[in-house]
């Protein structure tokens, strides 16, 4: 967001993407080789930022790109139109080509050029009209990337953000239909992103699923501390604030290097300094910023806890983890129930497995929040 020193709450622009360079190169190379990829990861770790940056680079090299965020749609028809528009934008230069065609056809003026531009794709007439059934439109949308790429002699990269939502939008059978189109396409590579890791892993990793082995599943690497240290010191120094590496390492140990939590913490530290008119960042301001960041996260964490409160023994398991206990030995519940709770916590990207029977919090700030709240449970 313009004017913000540390970007928060949405995809970050190129200059604020910390590290990721090697991973971006790897994504770009694979996609340009027509390899489709699946990336699943917890909320707010930077999936969309990565995808947008990769398509920015790919587009710059004269390829076609399309980006569709499935969180934004509720019906098959909406999804189909979004996909068609994202594809056609490469040729028409406008984001809502189907609407422009529809309006244009009514008004006549201005439509002729656009229609001519798209004539060979058979979308110019009838497409936005009501005559096509949802399924016809959906099938057409799935076919379009390859048709377009072939006709224009381009390579195309298509990103589906929050891909697991396709089941909510179009039903499980839609996956079969999609795969049947995608697998014969020669000029299109797909990048599937998802924040519900469990669902994504099932869609792409379960033998019974249509997308089984369709895409290479890559883990999203964590951002190394050195990259954060370099970024954070550069940012503060640009504001004429002095900061030592030791202080930055303290920031990172509090946030655990979680991308958005680290940005939030830095941001709160920065505002605390500004308000106090101080330009030398010491541990006292790190503490202050941390308290402020934790309180700004509390509504998010509370909502998460409310949600978990309704799911069996997940809360109990979470408390044991917060206390640093080994969950299977420390709890009296039956192991199957514990296992189910652990699965829920992993699926919700609250914890990650770090070894046999050992788990850690994805966000150390949530752990600290729970620590302080534990007696209230
Ligand atoms: N590489 C990165 N460098 C710096 N900050 C990052 C990076 N990746 C993510 N962030 C931080 O995380 C926030 C969310 O990024 P982004 O929207 O790309 O993540 P996401 O995984 O797609 O999230 P969501 O699950 O909400 O879709 C950013 O606003 C930024 O604060
Ligand atoms: Mg995202």
mmCIF file of N, CA and C in Angstrom, residues 119-188:
data_model
loop_
_atom_site.group_PDB
_atom_site.id
_atom_site.type_symbol
_atom_site.label_atom_id
_atom_site.label_comp_id
_atom_site.label_asym_id
_atom_site.label_seq_id
_atom_site.Cartn_x
_atom_site.Cartn_y
_atom_site.Cartn_z
ATOM 1 N N UNK A 119 -12.741 -12.081 -33.213
ATOM 2 C CA UNK A 119 -13.618 -12.895 -34.051
ATOM 3 C C UNK A 119 -13.191 -14.367 -34.143
ATOM 4 N N UNK A 120 -11.911 -14.589 -34.334
ATOM 5 C CA UNK A 120 -11.448 -15.960 -34.535
ATOM 6 C C UNK A 120 -11.598 -16.822 -33.276
ATOM 7 N N UNK A 121 -11.904 -16.179 -32.162
ATOM 8 C CA UNK A 121 -12.052 -16.952 -30.924
ATOM 9 C C UNK A 121 -13.508 -17.337 -30.675
ATOM 10 N N UNK A 122 -14.332 -16.925 -31.561
ATOM 11 C CA UNK A 122 -15.768 -17.223 -31.479
ATOM 12 C C UNK A 122 -16.405 -16.756 -30.179
ATOM 13 N N UNK A 123 -15.849 -15.694 -29.611
ATOM 14 C CA UNK A 123 -16.471 -15.168 -28.402
ATOM 15 C C UNK A 123 -17.264 -13.907 -28.700
ATOM 16 N N UNK A 124 -16.983 -13.335 -29.852
ATOM 17 C CA UNK A 124 -17.522 -12.005 -30.111
ATOM 18 C C UNK A 124 -19.044 -11.972 -30.084
ATOM 19 N N UNK A 125 -19.661 -13.005 -30.624
ATOM 20 C CA UNK A 125 -21.122 -12.984 -30.653
ATOM 21 C C UNK A 125 -21.681 -14.032 -29.717
ATOM 22 N N UNK A 126 -22.643 -13.619 -28.987
ATOM 23 C CA UNK A 126 -23.362 -14.629 -28.204
ATOM 24 C C UNK A 126 -22.742 -14.948 -26.870
ATOM 25 N N UNK A 127 -21.436 -14.873 -26.761
ATOM 26 C CA UNK A 127 -20.812 -15.335 -25.517
ATOM 27 C C UNK A 127 -21.385 -14.709 -24.248
ATOM 28 N N UNK A 128 -21.402 -13.385 -24.192
ATOM 29 C CA UNK A 128 -21.895 -12.822 -22.937
ATOM 30 C C UNK A 128 -23.402 -12.934 -22.803
ATOM 31 N N UNK A 129 -24.042 -13.295 -23.863
ATOM 32 C CA UNK A 129 -25.500 -13.412 -23.829
ATOM 33 C C UNK A 129 -25.935 -14.550 -22.929
ATOM 34 N N UNK A 130 -27.209 -14.602 -22.682
ATOM 35 C CA UNK A 130 -27.723 -15.576 -21.724
ATOM 36 C C UNK A 130 -27.906 -16.947 -22.354
ATOM 37 N N UNK A 131 -27.746 -17.018 -23.681
ATOM 38 C CA UNK A 131 -28.105 -18.253 -24.365
ATOM 39 C C UNK A 131 -27.213 -19.447 -23.987
ATOM 40 N N UNK A 132 -25.981 -19.176 -23.654
ATOM 41 C CA UNK A 132 -25.120 -20.321 -23.335
ATOM 42 C C UNK A 132 -25.403 -20.815 -21.914
ATOM 43 N N UNK A 133 -25.433 -22.127 -21.779
ATOM 44 C CA UNK A 133 -25.666 -22.665 -20.430
ATOM 45 C C UNK A 133 -24.387 -22.491 -19.613
ATOM 46 N N UNK A 134 -24.519 -22.606 -18.292
ATOM 47 C CA UNK A 134 -23.351 -22.471 -17.425
ATOM 48 C C UNK A 134 -22.264 -23.477 -17.814
ATOM 49 N N UNK A 135 -22.697 -24.699 -18.099
ATOM 50 C CA UNK A 135 -21.709 -25.725 -18.437
ATOM 51 C C UNK A 135 -21.005 -25.418 -19.758
ATOM 52 N N UNK A 136 -21.772 -24.942 -20.727
ATOM 53 C CA UNK A 136 -21.153 -24.600 -22.020
ATOM 54 C C UNK A 136 -20.115 -23.492 -21.835
ATOM 55 N N UNK A 137 -20.511 -22.523 -21.036
ATOM 56 C CA UNK A 137 -19.611 -21.394 -20.821
ATOM 57 C C UNK A 137 -18.342 -21.856 -20.089
ATOM 58 N N UNK A 138 -18.552 -22.702 -19.104
ATOM 59 C CA UNK A 138 -17.430 -23.228 -18.315
ATOM 60 C C UNK A 138 -16.480 -24.027 -19.219
ATOM 61 N N UNK A 139 -17.055 -24.878 -20.050
ATOM 62 C CA UNK A 139 -16.221 -25.673 -20.955
ATOM 63 C C UNK A 139 -15.458 -24.780 -21.925
ATOM 64 N N UNK A 140 -16.142 -23.765 -22.399
ATOM 65 C CA UNK A 140 -15.473 -22.843 -23.317
ATOM 66 C C UNK A 140 -14.304 -22.152 -22.611
ATOM 67 N N UNK A 141 -14.551 -21.722 -21.369
ATOM 68 C CA UNK A 141 -13.512 -21.026 -20.602
ATOM 69 C C UNK A 141 -12.284 -21.915 -20.419
ATOM 70 N N UNK A 142 -12.533 -23.197 -20.220
ATOM 71 C CA UNK A 142 -11.415 -24.111 -19.984
ATOM 72 C C UNK A 142 -10.622 -24.381 -21.258
ATOM 73 N N UNK A 143 -11.304 -24.247 -22.371
ATOM 74 C CA UNK A 143 -10.667 -24.492 -23.659
ATOM 75 C C UNK A 143 -9.880 -23.271 -24.145
ATOM 76 N N UNK A 144 -10.379 -22.104 -23.736
ATOM 77 C CA UNK A 144 -9.876 -20.850 -24.299
ATOM 78 C C UNK A 144 -8.360 -20.618 -24.144
ATOM 79 N N UNK A 145 -7.748 -20.897 -22.980
ATOM 80 C CA UNK A 145 -6.320 -20.589 -22.851
ATOM 81 C C UNK A 145 -5.481 -21.224 -23.968
ATOM 82 N N UNK A 146 -5.766 -22.487 -24.259
ATOM 83 C CA UNK A 146 -4.978 -23.169 -25.290
ATOM 84 C C UNK A 146 -5.284 -22.610 -26.694
ATOM 85 N N UNK A 147 -6.555 -22.355 -26.957
ATOM 86 C CA UNK A 147 -6.934 -21.806 -28.263
ATOM 87 C C UNK A 147 -6.205 -20.478 -28.489
ATOM 88 N N UNK A 148 -6.274 -19.638 -27.467
ATOM 89 C CA UNK A 148 -5.666 -18.315 -27.559
ATOM 90 C C UNK A 148 -4.144 -18.407 -27.738
ATOM 91 N N UNK A 149 -3.537 -19.240 -26.928
ATOM 92 C CA UNK A 149 -2.074 -19.378 -26.991
ATOM 93 C C UNK A 149 -1.648 -19.893 -28.359
ATOM 94 N N UNK A 150 -2.383 -20.878 -28.856
ATOM 95 C CA UNK A 150 -2.034 -21.440 -30.172
ATOM 96 C C UNK A 150 -2.188 -20.410 -31.278
ATOM 97 N N UNK A 151 -3.329 -19.735 -31.288
ATOM 98 C CA UNK A 151 -3.606 -18.782 -32.368
ATOM 99 C C UNK A 151 -2.586 -17.653 -32.379
ATOM 100 N N UNK A 152 -2.190 -17.218 -31.194
ATOM 101 C CA UNK A 152 -1.277 -16.075 -31.133
ATOM 102 C C UNK A 152 0.185 -16.501 -30.996
ATOM 103 N N UNK A 153 0.405 -17.797 -31.095
ATOM 104 C CA UNK A 153 1.765 -18.348 -30.989
ATOM 105 C C UNK A 153 2.473 -17.841 -29.727
ATOM 106 N N UNK A 154 1.768 -17.998 -28.620
ATOM 107 C CA UNK A 154 2.313 -17.565 -27.334
ATOM 108 C C UNK A 154 2.367 -18.747 -26.378
ATOM 109 N N UNK A 155 3.148 -18.530 -25.344
ATOM 110 C CA UNK A 155 3.098 -19.463 -24.232
ATOM 111 C C UNK A 155 2.241 -18.796 -23.170
ATOM 112 N N UNK A 156 1.384 -19.563 -22.521
ATOM 113 C CA UNK A 156 0.493 -18.926 -21.560
ATOM 114 C C UNK A 156 0.658 -19.519 -20.156
ATOM 115 N N UNK A 157 0.660 -18.647 -19.158
ATOM 116 C CA UNK A 157 0.706 -19.112 -17.768
ATOM 117 C C UNK A 157 -0.550 -18.630 -17.063
ATOM 118 N N UNK A 158 -1.265 -19.571 -16.483
ATOM 119 C CA UNK A 158 -2.524 -19.232 -15.847
ATOM 120 C C UNK A 158 -2.456 -19.558 -14.349
ATOM 121 N N UNK A 159 -2.750 -18.564 -13.531
ATOM 122 C CA UNK A 159 -2.704 -18.767 -12.081
ATOM 123 C C UNK A 159 -4.123 -18.882 -11.530
ATOM 124 N N UNK A 160 -4.351 -19.930 -10.758
ATOM 125 C CA UNK A 160 -5.592 -20.018 -9.987
ATOM 126 C C UNK A 160 -5.225 -19.814 -8.528
ATOM 127 N N UNK A 161 -5.624 -18.678 -7.961
ATOM 128 C CA UNK A 161 -5.364 -18.431 -6.545
ATOM 129 C C UNK A 161 -6.544 -18.994 -5.745
ATOM 130 N N UNK A 162 -6.237 -19.585 -4.600
ATOM 131 C CA UNK A 162 -7.245 -20.223 -3.737
ATOM 132 C C UNK A 162 -8.023 -21.281 -4.532
ATOM 133 N N UNK A 163 -7.274 -22.127 -5.188
ATOM 134 C CA UNK A 163 -7.867 -23.120 -6.097
ATOM 135 C C UNK A 163 -8.833 -24.085 -5.404
ATOM 136 N N UNK A 164 -8.583 -24.368 -4.114
ATOM 137 C CA UNK A 164 -9.470 -25.329 -3.432
ATOM 138 C C UNK A 164 -10.938 -24.864 -3.461
ATOM 139 N N UNK A 165 -11.152 -23.568 -3.671
ATOM 140 C CA UNK A 165 -12.521 -23.026 -3.690
ATOM 141 C C UNK A 165 -13.339 -23.528 -4.879
ATOM 142 N N UNK A 166 -12.683 -24.123 -5.847
ATOM 143 C CA UNK A 166 -13.401 -24.587 -7.028
ATOM 144 C C UNK A 166 -14.491 -25.586 -6.640
ATOM 145 N N UNK A 167 -14.236 -26.334 -5.584
ATOM 146 C CA UNK A 167 -15.228 -27.337 -5.160
ATOM 147 C C UNK A 167 -16.485 -26.634 -4.633
ATOM 148 N N UNK A 168 -16.275 -25.566 -3.855
ATOM 149 C CA UNK A 168 -17.416 -24.786 -3.356
ATOM 150 C C UNK A 168 -18.171 -24.133 -4.520
ATOM 151 N N UNK A 169 -17.423 -23.648 -5.499
ATOM 152 C CA UNK A 169 -18.031 -22.890 -6.589
ATOM 153 C C UNK A 169 -18.737 -23.795 -7.607
ATOM 154 N N UNK A 170 -18.032 -24.849 -8.001
ATOM 155 C CA UNK A 170 -18.549 -25.607 -9.145
ATOM 156 C C UNK A 170 -18.753 -27.092 -8.851
ATOM 157 N N UNK A 171 -18.481 -27.511 -7.620
ATOM 158 C CA UNK A 171 -18.685 -28.915 -7.258
ATOM 159 C C UNK A 171 -17.484 -29.777 -7.615
ATOM 160 N N UNK A 172 -17.409 -30.943 -6.974
ATOM 161 C CA UNK A 172 -16.224 -31.795 -7.148
ATOM 162 C C UNK A 172 -16.065 -32.283 -8.591
ATOM 163 N N UNK A 173 -17.192 -32.474 -9.270
ATOM 164 C CA UNK A 173 -17.104 -32.965 -10.649
ATOM 165 C C UNK A 173 -16.388 -31.989 -11.570
ATOM 166 N N UNK A 174 -16.413 -30.718 -11.209
ATOM 167 C CA UNK A 174 -15.747 -29.718 -12.050
ATOM 168 C C UNK A 174 -14.250 -30.030 -12.174
ATOM 169 N N UNK A 175 -13.694 -30.641 -11.140
ATOM 170 C CA UNK A 175 -12.263 -30.963 -11.189
ATOM 171 C C UNK A 175 -11.960 -31.927 -12.338
ATOM 172 N N UNK A 176 -12.848 -32.889 -12.508
ATOM 173 C CA UNK A 176 -12.646 -33.875 -13.587
ATOM 174 C C UNK A 176 -12.700 -33.176 -14.942
ATOM 175 N N UNK A 177 -13.680 -32.303 -15.074
ATOM 176 C CA UNK A 177 -13.836 -31.590 -16.351
ATOM 177 C C UNK A 177 -12.589 -30.737 -16.621
ATOM 178 N N UNK A 178 -12.149 -30.051 -15.592
ATOM 179 C CA UNK A 178 -10.977 -29.182 -15.771
ATOM 180 C C UNK A 178 -9.766 -29.992 -16.194
ATOM 181 N N UNK A 179 -9.549 -31.080 -15.478
ATOM 182 C CA UNK A 179 -8.373 -31.891 -15.804
ATOM 183 C C UNK A 179 -8.449 -32.391 -17.251
ATOM 184 N N UNK A 180 -9.658 -32.787 -17.676
ATOM 185 C CA UNK A 180 -9.761 -33.338 -19.026
ATOM 186 C C UNK A 180 -9.357 -32.312 -20.079
ATOM 187 N N UNK A 181 -9.615 -31.056 -19.819
ATOM 188 C CA UNK A 181 -9.173 -30.021 -20.770
ATOM 189 C C UNK A 181 -7.682 -29.725 -20.601
ATOM 190 N N UNK A 182 -7.281 -29.516 -19.357
ATOM 191 C CA UNK A 182 -5.903 -29.055 -19.113
ATOM 192 C C UNK A 182 -4.852 -30.057 -19.589
ATOM 193 N N UNK A 183 -5.167 -31.344 -19.420
ATOM 194 C CA UNK A 183 -4.096 -32.309 -19.673
ATOM 195 C C UNK A 183 -3.697 -32.442 -21.143
ATOM 196 N N UNK A 184 -4.556 -31.990 -22.040
ATOM 197 C CA UNK A 184 -4.185 -32.083 -23.456
ATOM 198 C C UNK A 184 -3.613 -30.765 -23.983
ATOM 199 N N UNK A 185 -3.541 -29.767 -23.143
ATOM 200 C CA UNK A 185 -3.054 -28.467 -23.607
ATOM 201 C C UNK A 185 -1.530 -28.444 -23.670
ATOM 202 N N UNK A 186 -1.025 -27.914 -24.762
ATOM 203 C CA UNK A 186 0.422 -27.944 -25.008
ATOM 204 C C UNK A 186 1.105 -26.614 -24.739
ATOM 205 N N UNK A 187 0.325 -25.549 -24.715
ATOM 206 C CA UNK A 187 0.948 -24.221 -24.641
ATOM 207 C C UNK A 187 0.632 -23.477 -23.356
ATOM 208 N N UNK A 188 0.021 -24.176 -22.424
ATOM 209 C CA UNK A 188 -0.411 -23.508 -21.188
ATOM 210 C C UNK A 188 0.170 -24.223 -19.971
#
